[in-house]
Amino acid sequence: MKPLRLQKGDTIAILSPASAVAAYVPRRLQRGIETLQRMGFQVLVMPNTTSIHSHTAGTIGERLQDLHMAFQNPDVKAIITTIGGFNSHQLLDELDYDLIRNNPKIFMGYSDITALLSGIQTKTGLTTFVGPAILPQFGQLHGLDAYTKKWFEKTLMQTEPIGQIEASDEWTDEGLRWDVNDDRRRTHVVNEGYVVARAGEGTGPIIAGNLGTLLLLAGTPYMPSFDGAVLMLEDDESETPETIDRYFTQLRHLGAYEKISAIVVGRFHGKVEFDPDFTLKDILLRATRGYDFPIVLEADFGHTDPVFPLPNGIQASVTAGETVVLEILESAVE
């Protein structure tokens, strides 16, 4: 089930299903709103977007209320989260999936929001989107990076097949403290492009998101099926090579590698310091020993910028050899 495409003049709802960070950086939040307005959209900030309840943006009930109101509102055509966090999965067992199924619309976020994106897609069949969020991407000084903006529009605003995803020309993981010293463009470096960890070809539906968060769903009814899937996975700068190794080993124990058709890994933040003598490639090849599906690293999604949106459930193909071709084979919206 694909949502309707986004058009200029449409209303986009903003909400915070996880972290309360939006409450502490009002200027950054306002810049994100203004970016969407410059792009031609109306913006509806949901009532609890800047609420604070301990480490979350409001109680479970308040965060559920915002999500339900946004899906129910016929004027809202898309929902974009402010940021991730840690606890969006608290909402899964009380979400009204019938409401969502009967009011399909674009729902996008990343990092911890993976729990909601995967859970909703699994329970309803609605295509959900791992993609730019209000504070990290839309709230930058000059709005979205050109690469992110291009793929946002191509993925969410047109109904032709999305096509081949070229690597960005440059990227950054520089951190500027929001609302304190984020008054310049971050320093970017040249993107060396995709890295092949294992050659091969694979085609299947996308399962995208934050690896650690996705694994929170193991053994629950919210975990997506791995059958034939192209796994497009990332994680944040708080992880270490040891925890990344553990996560990919857990996928092995879950039987994922017996079912999937490919793995694409988003670029890691530089704070995740892999051992030059035992790299991310080495970790992946050890965890997936005995299997022959392609593995591609350094893709433009995750906790660095720019990013392209990843539509859960949409067919993609991966060809990894002397060159890499990542292609999304159909449209993500109607």
Coordinates of C-alpha atoms in Angstrom, one line a residue:
M1 CA 0.0 0.0 0.0
K2 CA 1.7 3.2 -1.2
P3 CA 0.7 6.6 0.1
L4 CA -0.3 9.4 -2.3
R5 CA 2.5 11.6 -3.6
L6 CA 3.4 14.8 -1.9
Q7 CA 2.6 18.0 -3.8
K8 CA 3.4 21.7 -3.2
G9 CA 0.8 23.3 -1.1
D10 CA 0.2 20.1 0.9
T11 CA 0.3 20.1 4.7
I12 CA 3.1 18.2 6.4
A13 CA 2.6 17.4 10.1
I14 CA 5.6 17.5 12.5
L15 CA 5.8 15.4 15.6
S16 CA 8.2 13.8 18.1
P17 CA 7.5 10.2 18.8
A18 CA 10.7 9.6 20.8
S19 CA 13.2 12.1 22.1
A20 CA 12.4 15.5 23.6
V21 CA 15.3 17.3 21.9
A22 CA 13.0 19.6 19.9
A23 CA 12.0 21.3 23.1
Y24 CA 15.5 22.4 23.7
V25 CA 16.5 23.8 20.3
P26 CA 13.6 26.1 19.3
R27 CA 15.7 27.9 16.7
R28 CA 16.7 24.7 15.0
L29 CA 13.1 23.5 15.0
Q30 CA 11.9 26.8 13.5
R31 CA 14.5 26.6 10.7
G32 CA 13.2 23.1 9.9
I33 CA 9.7 24.5 9.6
E34 CA 10.9 27.4 7.4
T35 CA 12.7 25.0 5.1
L36 CA 9.5 23.1 4.5
Q37 CA 7.7 26.3 3.9
R38 CA 10.3 27.5 1.4
M39 CA 9.8 24.2 -0.4
G40 CA 6.2 25.1 -0.9
F41 CA 4.5 23.1 2.0
Q42 CA 2.1 24.1 4.8
V43 CA 3.3 22.9 8.2
L44 CA 1.3 21.7 11.1
V45 CA 3.2 21.3 14.4
M46 CA 1.4 18.7 16.5
P47 CA 0.5 19.7 20.1
N48 CA 3.1 17.6 21.9
T49 CA 6.0 18.1 19.5
T50 CA 8.0 20.1 22.2
S51 CA 6.6 18.3 25.2
I52 CA 8.9 16.9 27.8
H53 CA 8.3 13.8 29.9
S54 CA 11.6 12.6 31.4
H55 CA 13.7 11.5 28.4
T56 CA 10.7 11.4 25.9
A57 CA 8.7 14.1 24.1
G58 CA 5.6 13.6 26.3
T59 CA 3.9 10.5 27.7
I60 CA 3.1 7.5 25.7
G61 CA -0.4 8.7 25.5
E62 CA 0.6 12.2 24.3
R63 CA 2.9 10.8 21.6
L64 CA 0.2 8.4 20.5
Q65 CA -2.3 11.2 20.4
D66 CA -0.1 13.2 18.0
L67 CA 0.4 10.3 15.7
H68 CA -3.3 9.4 15.6
M69 CA -4.4 13.0 15.1
A70 CA -1.9 13.4 12.2
F71 CA -3.0 10.2 10.4
Q72 CA -6.7 11.0 11.0
N73 CA -6.4 14.6 9.7
P74 CA -7.5 14.6 6.0
D75 CA -5.5 17.8 5.4
V76 CA -2.2 16.2 6.4
K77 CA -0.5 14.5 3.5
A78 CA 2.8 13.6 5.1
I79 CA 4.2 13.2 8.6
I80 CA 7.9 13.9 9.4
T81 CA 9.5 13.3 12.8
T82 CA 11.7 15.9 14.5
I83 CA 14.4 13.5 15.5
G84 CA 14.9 9.9 16.7
G85 CA 15.9 9.0 20.3
F86 CA 15.4 5.7 22.1
N87 CA 11.8 4.9 22.8
S88 CA 9.5 5.1 19.9
H89 CA 8.9 1.4 20.2
Q90 CA 6.9 2.1 23.4
L91 CA 4.0 3.2 21.1
L92 CA 3.8 0.0 19.0
D93 CA 1.3 -2.0 21.0
E94 CA -1.2 0.8 21.4
L95 CA -1.1 2.3 17.9
D96 CA -4.3 2.2 16.0
Y97 CA -3.3 0.2 12.9
D98 CA -6.8 0.2 11.4
L99 CA -6.7 4.0 11.6
I100 CA -3.4 4.1 9.8
R101 CA -4.5 1.5 7.2
N102 CA -7.6 3.5 6.4
N103 CA -5.7 6.8 6.2
P104 CA -2.5 6.0 4.4
K105 CA 0.0 8.8 4.1
I106 CA 3.8 9.4 4.0
F107 CA 5.5 8.8 7.3
M108 CA 9.2 9.5 7.5
G109 CA 12.0 9.6 10.1
Y110 CA 15.1 7.7 10.9
S111 CA 17.3 6.2 13.6
D112 CA 15.0 5.2 16.6
I113 CA 11.9 5.9 14.4
T114 CA 12.9 2.7 12.7
A115 CA 10.7 0.9 15.3
L116 CA 7.6 2.8 14.2
L117 CA 8.4 2.7 10.5
S118 CA 9.0 -1.1 10.5
G119 CA 6.1 -1.8 12.8
I120 CA 3.6 0.2 10.8
Q121 CA 4.8 -1.3 7.5
T122 CA 4.7 -4.8 8.9
K123 CA 1.2 -4.5 10.5
T124 CA -0.5 -2.5 7.7
G125 CA 1.5 -2.9 4.5
L126 CA 1.9 0.8 4.2
T127 CA 5.2 2.0 2.6
T128 CA 7.1 4.0 5.2
F129 CA 10.2 6.0 4.7
V130 CA 13.6 6.1 6.4
G131 CA 14.7 9.6 5.5
P132 CA 15.6 13.1 6.6
A133 CA 14.2 14.4 9.9
I134 CA 13.3 18.0 10.8
L135 CA 16.1 18.9 13.3
P136 CA 19.2 17.1 11.7
Q137 CA 18.5 17.8 8.0
F138 CA 15.7 20.3 7.4
G139 CA 16.9 22.5 10.3
Q140 CA 20.4 23.1 8.9
L141 CA 21.3 26.7 8.2
H142 CA 20.5 26.6 4.5
G143 CA 18.0 23.7 4.7
L144 CA 18.4 20.4 3.0
D145 CA 21.6 19.5 1.3
A146 CA 21.1 19.6 -2.5
Y147 CA 21.5 15.8 -2.7
T148 CA 19.0 15.2 0.0
K149 CA 16.5 17.6 -1.5
K150 CA 16.8 16.0 -4.9
W151 CA 16.1 12.5 -3.6
F152 CA 13.4 13.7 -1.2
E153 CA 11.5 15.2 -4.2
K154 CA 12.2 12.3 -6.5
T155 CA 11.1 9.7 -3.9
L156 CA 8.0 11.5 -2.4
M157 CA 6.8 13.9 -5.1
Q158 CA 6.7 11.8 -8.4
T159 CA 5.2 8.5 -9.4
E160 CA 7.8 7.2 -11.8
P161 CA 10.2 4.5 -10.7
I162 CA 12.8 6.1 -8.5
G163 CA 15.7 4.5 -10.4
Q164 CA 19.4 4.3 -9.9
I165 CA 20.8 5.9 -6.7
E166 CA 24.1 7.6 -7.5
A167 CA 26.5 8.3 -4.7
S168 CA 26.8 11.9 -3.5
D169 CA 29.7 14.1 -4.4
E170 CA 30.6 15.0 -0.8
W171 CA 29.5 14.2 2.7
T172 CA 30.0 15.4 6.3
D173 CA 29.8 14.1 9.9
E174 CA 30.8 17.3 11.5
G175 CA 28.8 18.2 14.5
L176 CA 27.8 21.8 15.3
R177 CA 26.0 22.4 18.6
W178 CA 22.4 23.2 17.7
D179 CA 21.2 26.7 18.6
V180 CA 24.7 27.6 19.8
N181 CA 27.2 27.5 16.9
D182 CA 25.3 26.0 14.0
D183 CA 25.4 29.2 11.9
R184 CA 27.6 27.9 9.1
R185 CA 27.7 25.1 6.6
R186 CA 29.4 22.1 8.0
T187 CA 32.8 21.1 6.5
H188 CA 32.3 18.4 3.8
V189 CA 34.8 15.9 2.3
V190 CA 34.9 14.2 -1.1
N191 CA 32.8 11.1 -1.3
E192 CA 34.9 8.2 -2.5
G193 CA 31.7 6.3 -3.4
Y194 CA 30.4 2.8 -2.7
V195 CA 32.6 0.0 -1.3
V196 CA 32.0 -3.6 -2.3
A197 CA 32.5 -6.0 0.6
R198 CA 31.1 -8.9 -1.5
A199 CA 30.3 -9.0 -5.2
G200 CA 27.0 -10.3 -6.5
E201 CA 23.5 -9.4 -7.5
G202 CA 20.2 -9.3 -5.5
T203 CA 16.7 -8.0 -5.8
G204 CA 13.9 -7.7 -3.3
P205 CA 11.8 -5.5 -1.1
I206 CA 13.6 -2.9 1.1
I207 CA 13.9 -3.4 4.8
A208 CA 15.6 -0.1 5.9
G209 CA 16.6 1.5 9.2
N210 CA 18.8 1.6 12.2
L211 CA 20.2 -1.8 12.9
G212 CA 20.1 -1.7 16.7
T213 CA 16.5 -0.4 16.7
L214 CA 15.4 -3.0 14.2
L215 CA 16.7 -5.8 16.4
L216 CA 14.6 -4.5 19.3
L217 CA 11.7 -6.0 17.2
A218 CA 13.1 -9.5 17.1
G219 CA 10.5 -12.0 18.3
T220 CA 7.7 -9.5 18.2
P221 CA 4.8 -9.1 15.6
Y222 CA 6.4 -5.9 14.5
M223 CA 9.5 -7.4 12.9
P224 CA 9.4 -7.4 9.1
S225 CA 9.8 -10.5 7.1
F226 CA 13.3 -11.1 5.7
D227 CA 12.1 -13.1 2.8
G228 CA 14.0 -12.0 -0.3
A229 CA 14.8 -8.6 1.3
V230 CA 17.4 -6.0 0.5
L231 CA 18.6 -5.0 4.0
M232 CA 19.6 -1.3 4.0
L233 CA 21.0 -0.7 7.5
E234 CA 22.8 2.0 9.5
D235 CA 23.7 2.9 13.0
D236 CA 24.8 5.9 15.0
E237 CA 28.0 7.3 16.4
S238 CA 27.3 5.9 19.9
E239 CA 28.0 2.4 18.6
T240 CA 31.4 0.7 18.5
P241 CA 32.9 -2.0 16.2
E242 CA 32.1 -4.5 19.0
T243 CA 28.4 -3.6 19.1
I244 CA 28.1 -3.5 15.3
D245 CA 29.7 -7.0 15.2
R246 CA 27.2 -8.2 17.8
Y247 CA 24.3 -6.9 15.8
F248 CA 25.3 -8.5 12.5
T249 CA 25.9 -11.8 14.4
Q250 CA 22.4 -11.5 15.9
L251 CA 21.0 -11.3 12.3
R252 CA 22.8 -14.5 11.6
H253 CA 21.2 -16.2 14.6
L254 CA 17.8 -14.9 13.5
G255 CA 18.2 -16.8 10.2
A256 CA 18.1 -13.5 8.2
Y257 CA 21.0 -14.4 6.0
E258 CA 19.2 -17.6 4.8
K259 CA 16.4 -15.4 3.4
I260 CA 17.8 -12.0 2.2
S261 CA 19.1 -11.1 -1.2
A262 CA 21.5 -8.3 -0.4
I263 CA 22.9 -6.0 2.3
V264 CA 23.6 -2.3 1.9
V265 CA 25.2 -0.4 4.8
G266 CA 24.9 3.3 5.3
R267 CA 28.0 5.4 6.0
F268 CA 29.1 5.3 9.6
H269 CA 30.0 8.4 11.6
G270 CA 33.8 8.8 12.1
K271 CA 33.4 8.4 15.8
V272 CA 32.8 4.7 15.2
E273 CA 36.5 3.9 14.8
F274 CA 36.9 0.6 13.0
D275 CA 40.2 -1.2 13.4
P276 CA 42.2 -0.8 10.2
D277 CA 43.3 -4.4 10.7
F278 CA 39.8 -5.6 11.1
T279 CA 37.5 -3.3 9.2
L280 CA 33.7 -3.1 8.8
K281 CA 34.1 -5.2 5.7
D282 CA 35.8 -7.9 7.8
I283 CA 33.1 -7.8 10.4
L284 CA 30.4 -8.3 7.7
L285 CA 32.2 -11.1 5.9
R286 CA 32.7 -12.9 9.2
A287 CA 29.1 -12.5 10.3
T288 CA 27.8 -13.6 6.9
R289 CA 30.3 -16.5 6.3
G290 CA 28.8 -19.3 4.2
Y291 CA 26.5 -17.0 2.3
D292 CA 27.0 -15.3 -1.1
F293 CA 24.7 -12.4 -1.3
P294 CA 26.2 -9.0 -2.3
I295 CA 27.3 -6.5 0.4
V296 CA 27.8 -2.8 -0.3
L297 CA 29.1 -0.3 2.2
E298 CA 29.4 3.5 2.4
A299 CA 25.9 4.3 1.0
D300 CA 24.3 7.8 1.5
F301 CA 22.0 7.1 4.5
G302 CA 22.5 7.0 8.2
H303 CA 23.9 9.4 10.7
T304 CA 26.0 11.4 8.2
D305 CA 24.8 13.8 5.5
P306 CA 23.5 13.9 2.9
V307 CA 21.0 11.1 2.8
F308 CA 18.5 9.7 0.4
P309 CA 15.1 8.4 1.6
L310 CA 14.6 4.6 1.7
P311 CA 11.0 3.3 1.1
N312 CA 10.3 0.2 3.2
G313 CA 8.7 -2.6 1.1
I314 CA 9.5 -1.2 -2.3
Q315 CA 11.5 -3.4 -4.7
A316 CA 15.2 -2.6 -5.1
S317 CA 18.2 -4.2 -6.8
V318 CA 21.8 -4.4 -5.9
T319 CA 24.6 -5.1 -8.4
A320 CA 28.1 -5.2 -6.8
G321 CA 31.2 -5.8 -8.9
E322 CA 33.8 -3.6 -10.4
T323 CA 31.0 -1.0 -10.3
V324 CA 28.0 -0.7 -8.0
V325 CA 24.5 -0.1 -9.1
L326 CA 21.8 0.5 -6.5
E327 CA 18.4 0.9 -8.1
I328 CA 14.9 1.3 -6.7
L329 CA 12.8 -0.4 -9.3
E330 CA 9.4 1.2 -8.7
S331 CA 7.7 4.3 -7.4
A332 CA 7.3 4.7 -3.6
V333 CA 4.1 6.8 -3.9
E334 CA 1.0 6.9 -6.0

